[in-house]
Tab-separated table of C-alpha atoms in Angstrom:
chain	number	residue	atom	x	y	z
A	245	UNK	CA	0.000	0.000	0.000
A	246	UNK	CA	1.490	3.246	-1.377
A	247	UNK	CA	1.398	6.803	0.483
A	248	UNK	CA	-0.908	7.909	-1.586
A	249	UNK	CA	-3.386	5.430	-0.923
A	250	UNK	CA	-2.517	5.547	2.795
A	251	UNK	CA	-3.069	9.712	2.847
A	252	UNK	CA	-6.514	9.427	0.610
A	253	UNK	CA	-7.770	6.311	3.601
A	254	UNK	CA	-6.862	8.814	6.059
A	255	UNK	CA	-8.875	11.914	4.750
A	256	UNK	CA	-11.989	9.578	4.379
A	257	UNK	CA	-11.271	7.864	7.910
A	258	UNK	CA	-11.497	11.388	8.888
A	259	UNK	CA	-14.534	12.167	6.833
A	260	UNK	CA	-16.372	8.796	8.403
A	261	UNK	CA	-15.045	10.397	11.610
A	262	UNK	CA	-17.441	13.616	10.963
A	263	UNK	CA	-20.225	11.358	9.935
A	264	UNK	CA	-20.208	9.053	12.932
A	265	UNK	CA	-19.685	12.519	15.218
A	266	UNK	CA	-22.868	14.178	13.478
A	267	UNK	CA	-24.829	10.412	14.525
A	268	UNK	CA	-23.570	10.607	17.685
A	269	UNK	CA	-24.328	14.326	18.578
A	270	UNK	CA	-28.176	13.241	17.463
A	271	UNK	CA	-28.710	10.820	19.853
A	272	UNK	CA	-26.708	12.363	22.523
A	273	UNK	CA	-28.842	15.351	22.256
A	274	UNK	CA	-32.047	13.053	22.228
A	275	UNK	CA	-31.314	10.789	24.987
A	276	UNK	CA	-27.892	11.964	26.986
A	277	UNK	CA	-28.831	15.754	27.219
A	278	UNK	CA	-32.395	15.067	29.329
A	279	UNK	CA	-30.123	12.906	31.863
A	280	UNK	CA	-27.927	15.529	32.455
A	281	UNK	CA	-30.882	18.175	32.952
A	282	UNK	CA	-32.614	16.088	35.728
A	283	UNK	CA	-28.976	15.224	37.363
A	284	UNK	CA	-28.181	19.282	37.197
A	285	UNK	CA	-31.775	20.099	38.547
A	286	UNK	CA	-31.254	17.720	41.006
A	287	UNK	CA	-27.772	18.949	42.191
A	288	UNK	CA	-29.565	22.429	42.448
A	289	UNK	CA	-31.773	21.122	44.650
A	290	UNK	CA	-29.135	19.663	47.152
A	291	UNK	CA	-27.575	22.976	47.151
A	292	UNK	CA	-30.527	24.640	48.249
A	293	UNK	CA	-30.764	22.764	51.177
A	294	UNK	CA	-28.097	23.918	52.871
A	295	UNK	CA	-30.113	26.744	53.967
A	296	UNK	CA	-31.641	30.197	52.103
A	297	UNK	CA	-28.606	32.132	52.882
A	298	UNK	CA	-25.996	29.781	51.409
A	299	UNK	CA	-28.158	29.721	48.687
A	300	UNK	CA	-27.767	33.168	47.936
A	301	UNK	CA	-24.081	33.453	49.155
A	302	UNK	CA	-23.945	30.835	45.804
A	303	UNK	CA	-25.779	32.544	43.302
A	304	UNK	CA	-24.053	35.465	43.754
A	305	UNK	CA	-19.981	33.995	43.806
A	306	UNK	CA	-21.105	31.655	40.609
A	307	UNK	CA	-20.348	32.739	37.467
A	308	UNK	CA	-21.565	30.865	34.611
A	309	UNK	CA	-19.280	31.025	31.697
A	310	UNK	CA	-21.056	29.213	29.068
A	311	UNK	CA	-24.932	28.624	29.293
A	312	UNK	CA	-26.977	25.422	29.734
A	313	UNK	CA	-28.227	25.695	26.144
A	314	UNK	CA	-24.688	26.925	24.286
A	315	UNK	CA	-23.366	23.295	25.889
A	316	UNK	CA	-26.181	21.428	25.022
A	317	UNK	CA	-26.026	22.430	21.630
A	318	UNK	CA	-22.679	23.972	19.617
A	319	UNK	CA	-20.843	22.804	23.180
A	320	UNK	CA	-21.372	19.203	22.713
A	321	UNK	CA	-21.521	19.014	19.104
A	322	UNK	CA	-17.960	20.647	18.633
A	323	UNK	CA	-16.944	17.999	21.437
A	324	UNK	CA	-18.415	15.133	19.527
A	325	UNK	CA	-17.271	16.219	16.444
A	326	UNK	CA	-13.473	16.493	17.474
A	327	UNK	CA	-13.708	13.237	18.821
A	328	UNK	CA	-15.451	11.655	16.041
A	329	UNK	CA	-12.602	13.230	13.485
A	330	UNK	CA	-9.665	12.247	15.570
A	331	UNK	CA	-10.710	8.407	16.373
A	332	UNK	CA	-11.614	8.529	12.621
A	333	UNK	CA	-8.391	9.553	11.470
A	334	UNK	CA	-6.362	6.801	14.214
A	335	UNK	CA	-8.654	4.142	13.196
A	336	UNK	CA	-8.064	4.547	9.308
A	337	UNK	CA	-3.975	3.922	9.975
A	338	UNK	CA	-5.140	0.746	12.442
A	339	UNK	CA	-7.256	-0.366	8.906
A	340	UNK	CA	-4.216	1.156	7.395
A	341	UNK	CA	-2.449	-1.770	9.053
A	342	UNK	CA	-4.605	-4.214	9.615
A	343	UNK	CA	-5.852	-5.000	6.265
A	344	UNK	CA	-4.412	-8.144	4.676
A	345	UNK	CA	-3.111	-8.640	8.231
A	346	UNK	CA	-5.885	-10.436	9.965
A	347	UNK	CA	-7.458	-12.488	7.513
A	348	UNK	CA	-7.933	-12.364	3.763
A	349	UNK	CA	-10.993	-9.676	4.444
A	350	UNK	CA	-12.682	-7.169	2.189
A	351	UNK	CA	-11.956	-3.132	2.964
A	352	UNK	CA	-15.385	-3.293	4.477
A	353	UNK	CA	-15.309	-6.262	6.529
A	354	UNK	CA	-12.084	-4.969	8.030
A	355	UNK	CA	-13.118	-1.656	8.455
A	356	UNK	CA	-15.956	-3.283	10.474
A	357	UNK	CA	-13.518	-5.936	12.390
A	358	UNK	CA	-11.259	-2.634	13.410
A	359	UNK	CA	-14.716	-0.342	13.940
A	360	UNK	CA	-15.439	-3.345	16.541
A	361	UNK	CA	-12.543	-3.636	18.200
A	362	UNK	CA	-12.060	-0.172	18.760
A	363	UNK	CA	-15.598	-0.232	20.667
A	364	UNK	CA	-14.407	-3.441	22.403
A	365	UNK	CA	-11.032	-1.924	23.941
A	366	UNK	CA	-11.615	2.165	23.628
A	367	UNK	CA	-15.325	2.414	24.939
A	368	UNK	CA	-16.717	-0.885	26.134
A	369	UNK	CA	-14.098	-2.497	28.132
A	370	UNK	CA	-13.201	1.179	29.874
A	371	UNK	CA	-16.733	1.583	30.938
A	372	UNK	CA	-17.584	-1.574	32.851
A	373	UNK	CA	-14.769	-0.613	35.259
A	374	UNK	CA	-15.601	3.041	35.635
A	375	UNK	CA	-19.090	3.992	34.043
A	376	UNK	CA	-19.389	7.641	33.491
A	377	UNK	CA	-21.360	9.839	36.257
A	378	UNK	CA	-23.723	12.177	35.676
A	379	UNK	CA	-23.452	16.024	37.310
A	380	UNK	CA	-24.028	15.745	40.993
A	381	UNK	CA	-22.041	12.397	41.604
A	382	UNK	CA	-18.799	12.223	42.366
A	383	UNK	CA	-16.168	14.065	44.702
A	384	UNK	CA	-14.488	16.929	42.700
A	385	UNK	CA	-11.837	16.048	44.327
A	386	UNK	CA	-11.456	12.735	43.439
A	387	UNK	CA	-11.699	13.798	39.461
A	388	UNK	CA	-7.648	13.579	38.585
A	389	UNK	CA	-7.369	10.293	39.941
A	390	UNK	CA	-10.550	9.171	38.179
A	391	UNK	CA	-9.341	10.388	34.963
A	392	UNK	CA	-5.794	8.484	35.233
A	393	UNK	CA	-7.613	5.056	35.933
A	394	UNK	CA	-9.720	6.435	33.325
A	395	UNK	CA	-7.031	6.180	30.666
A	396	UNK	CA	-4.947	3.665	32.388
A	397	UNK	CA	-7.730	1.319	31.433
A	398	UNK	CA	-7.883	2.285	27.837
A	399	UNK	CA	-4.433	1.400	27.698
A	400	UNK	CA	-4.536	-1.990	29.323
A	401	UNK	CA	-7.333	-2.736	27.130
A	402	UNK	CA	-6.302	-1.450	23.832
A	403	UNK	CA	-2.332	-3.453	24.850
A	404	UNK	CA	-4.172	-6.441	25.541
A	405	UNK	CA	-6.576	-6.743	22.329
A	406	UNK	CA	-3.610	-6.288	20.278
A	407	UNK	CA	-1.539	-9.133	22.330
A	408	UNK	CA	-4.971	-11.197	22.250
A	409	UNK	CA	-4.528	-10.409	18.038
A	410	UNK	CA	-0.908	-11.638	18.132
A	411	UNK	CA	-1.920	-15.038	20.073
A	412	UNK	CA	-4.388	-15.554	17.646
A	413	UNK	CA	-2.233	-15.448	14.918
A	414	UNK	CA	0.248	-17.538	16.504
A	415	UNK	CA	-2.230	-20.236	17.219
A	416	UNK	CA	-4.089	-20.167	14.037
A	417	UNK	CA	-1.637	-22.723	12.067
A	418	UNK	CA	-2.131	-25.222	15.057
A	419	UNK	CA	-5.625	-24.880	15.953
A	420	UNK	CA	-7.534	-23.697	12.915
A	421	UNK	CA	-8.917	-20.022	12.797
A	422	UNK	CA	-12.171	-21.000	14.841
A	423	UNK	CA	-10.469	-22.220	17.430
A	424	UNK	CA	-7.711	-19.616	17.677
A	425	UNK	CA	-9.961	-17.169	18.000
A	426	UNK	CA	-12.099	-18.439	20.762
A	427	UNK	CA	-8.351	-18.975	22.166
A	428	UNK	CA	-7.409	-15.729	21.995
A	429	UNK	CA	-11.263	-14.447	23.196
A	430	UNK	CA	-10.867	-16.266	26.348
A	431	UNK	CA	-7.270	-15.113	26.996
A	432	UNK	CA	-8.633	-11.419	26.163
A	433	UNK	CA	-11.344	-11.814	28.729
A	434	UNK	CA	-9.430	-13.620	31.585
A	435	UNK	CA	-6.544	-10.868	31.552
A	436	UNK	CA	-9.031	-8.234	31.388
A	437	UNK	CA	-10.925	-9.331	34.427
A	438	UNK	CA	-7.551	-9.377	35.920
A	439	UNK	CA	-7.238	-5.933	35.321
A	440	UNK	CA	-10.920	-5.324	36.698
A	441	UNK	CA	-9.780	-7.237	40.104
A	442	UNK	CA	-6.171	-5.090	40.592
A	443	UNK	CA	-7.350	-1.700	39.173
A	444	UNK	CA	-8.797	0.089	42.881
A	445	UNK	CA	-12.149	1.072	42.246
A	446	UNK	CA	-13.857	4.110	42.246
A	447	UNK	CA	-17.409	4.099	43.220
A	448	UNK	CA	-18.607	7.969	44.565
A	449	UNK	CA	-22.461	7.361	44.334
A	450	UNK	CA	-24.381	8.416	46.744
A	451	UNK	CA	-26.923	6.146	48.100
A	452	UNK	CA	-29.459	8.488	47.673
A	453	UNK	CA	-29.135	9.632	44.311
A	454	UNK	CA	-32.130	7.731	41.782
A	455	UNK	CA	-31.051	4.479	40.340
A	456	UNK	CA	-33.016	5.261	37.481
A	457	UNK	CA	-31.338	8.556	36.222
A	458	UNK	CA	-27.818	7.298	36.906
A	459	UNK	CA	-28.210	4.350	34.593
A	460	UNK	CA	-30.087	5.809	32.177
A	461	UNK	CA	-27.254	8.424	31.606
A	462	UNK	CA	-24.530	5.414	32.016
A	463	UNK	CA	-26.740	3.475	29.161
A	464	UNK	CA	-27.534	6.787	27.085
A	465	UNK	CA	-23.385	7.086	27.183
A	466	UNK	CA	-22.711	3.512	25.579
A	467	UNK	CA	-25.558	3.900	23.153
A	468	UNK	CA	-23.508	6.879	22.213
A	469	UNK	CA	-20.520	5.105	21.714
A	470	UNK	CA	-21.369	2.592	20.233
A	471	UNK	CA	-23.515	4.347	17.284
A	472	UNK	CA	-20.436	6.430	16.981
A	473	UNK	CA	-17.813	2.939	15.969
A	474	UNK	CA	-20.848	1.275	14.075
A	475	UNK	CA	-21.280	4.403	11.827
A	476	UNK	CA	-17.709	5.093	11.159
A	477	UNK	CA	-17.468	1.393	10.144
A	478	UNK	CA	-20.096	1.607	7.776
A	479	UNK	CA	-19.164	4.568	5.986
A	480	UNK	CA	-15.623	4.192	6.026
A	481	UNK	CA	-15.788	0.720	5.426
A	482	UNK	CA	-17.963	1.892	2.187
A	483	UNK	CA	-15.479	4.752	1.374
A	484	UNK	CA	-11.923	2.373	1.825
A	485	UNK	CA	-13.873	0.088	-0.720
A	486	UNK	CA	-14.091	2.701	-2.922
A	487	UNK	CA	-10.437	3.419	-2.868
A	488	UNK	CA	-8.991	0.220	-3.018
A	489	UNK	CA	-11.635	-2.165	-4.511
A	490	UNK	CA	-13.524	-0.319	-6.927
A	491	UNK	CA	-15.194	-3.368	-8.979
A	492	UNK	CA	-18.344	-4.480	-7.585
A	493	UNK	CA	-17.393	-8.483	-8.655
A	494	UNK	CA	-14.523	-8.477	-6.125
A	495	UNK	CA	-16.267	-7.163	-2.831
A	496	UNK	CA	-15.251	-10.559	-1.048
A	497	UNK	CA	-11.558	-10.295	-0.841
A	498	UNK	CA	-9.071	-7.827	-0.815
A	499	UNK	CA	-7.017	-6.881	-3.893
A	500	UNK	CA	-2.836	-8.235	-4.618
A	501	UNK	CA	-2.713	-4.235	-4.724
A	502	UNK	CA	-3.814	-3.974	-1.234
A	503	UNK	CA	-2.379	-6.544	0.671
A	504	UNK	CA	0.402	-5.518	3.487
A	505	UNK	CA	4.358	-5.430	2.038
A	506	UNK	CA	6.937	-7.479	4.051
């Protein structure tokens, strides 16, 4: 695969990347946004009872830089959209790599193996150990060390899908593809829920705060995520195909042109 070919995949990775975003932003704005409202209202409502004079004292120190409705709106689109475009562009050099690497798959079928796997490691894995909180839970103090573990996780995950990939590979000429696979599955799984049991955990819910809202953001947040990786792997999967496989008779494999040098 030439530079060429490598720059135009990452242009339309980053294209996808706006597409997915745009997805996203819709249904974040449809079912995330009313989550956050109640979980805001509801904070305001704990601060008022603290007493009338507090109250005030509170109103009049806080200063609110950006309105409700300017981060509902442009706020979390222009967050979604960055987002969408970078993981877009990072994901078109993993297809970049990937294709011809893990199997003798079409652009599109990689493109959705890779749009998979990124939910997997990057969104899925991540968010079993530490969901995301709505406003009003959580110790602000607490929010660096949060964020580390956070990321820390990512890592772990995303280092041990790609050492799960290399097992697989290894096994493959002894145990068949099938088999390798579910080999390297289970050994993704096991080291993962290692990293569940050593990772400390972070749980700052109060016991008072509704069941209902707090998993009906952390729900709302994964349905985010995961239209976001199954729309960039449709439409870049359609776009790479495009690029590298133009002729409708040979969807089902990838072209000699294609395929990975060394």
């Amino acid at each position: 695969m030439n530079h060429i070919t490598v720059r135009s995949l990452l242009v339309r990775g980053m294209i996808a990347g706006v597409v997915a975003g745009l997805l996203a932003f819709g249904l974040a704005y449809l079912i995330g946004e009313p989550h956050v409202e109640d979980a805001i209202a509801l904070e305001g409502q704990g601060h008022h009872t603290h007493g009338a004079a507090a109250a005030t004292h509170a109103h009049e120190v806080e200063v609110e830089l950006v309105s409700r409705p300017v981060q509902s709106t442009l706020g979390l689109a222009t967050a979604v959209l960055v987002y969408g475009v970078a993981l877009g562009g990072i994901a078109a050099v993993v297809f970049c790599f990937a294709l011809g690497r893990v199997g003798r798959f079409s652009p599109r079928a990689t493109a959705a193996l890779v749009a998979g796997a990124a939910f997997v490691t990057v969104s899925l894995v991540p968010f079993l150990k530490y969901p995301a909180n709505p406003p009003a839970v959580g110790d602000p103090g607490t929010v660096d060390q949060r964020t580390i573990l956070y990321v820390l996780m990512i890592v772990l995950s995303m280092l041990l899908g790609l050492g799960s990939i290399w097992l697989g590979r290894r096994l493959a000429a002894r145990l068949g593809a099938w088999d390798a696979s579910l080999a390297a599955g289970a050994v993704f799984a096991l080291t993962v829920g290692a990293a569940f049991v050593f990772l400390p955990a972070v749980d700052e819910v109060k016991s008072d705060f509704p069941a209902d809202l707090l998993w009906g953001f952390r729900l709302s947040s994964l349905a985010i995520q995961a239209l976001l990786w199954t729309a960039f792997g449709v439409v870049f999967g359609r776009l790479a195909q495009r690029v590298l496989n133009p002729s409708p008779s040979r969807e089902g494999v990838i072209p000699p042109s294609a395929a990975p040098v060394g």
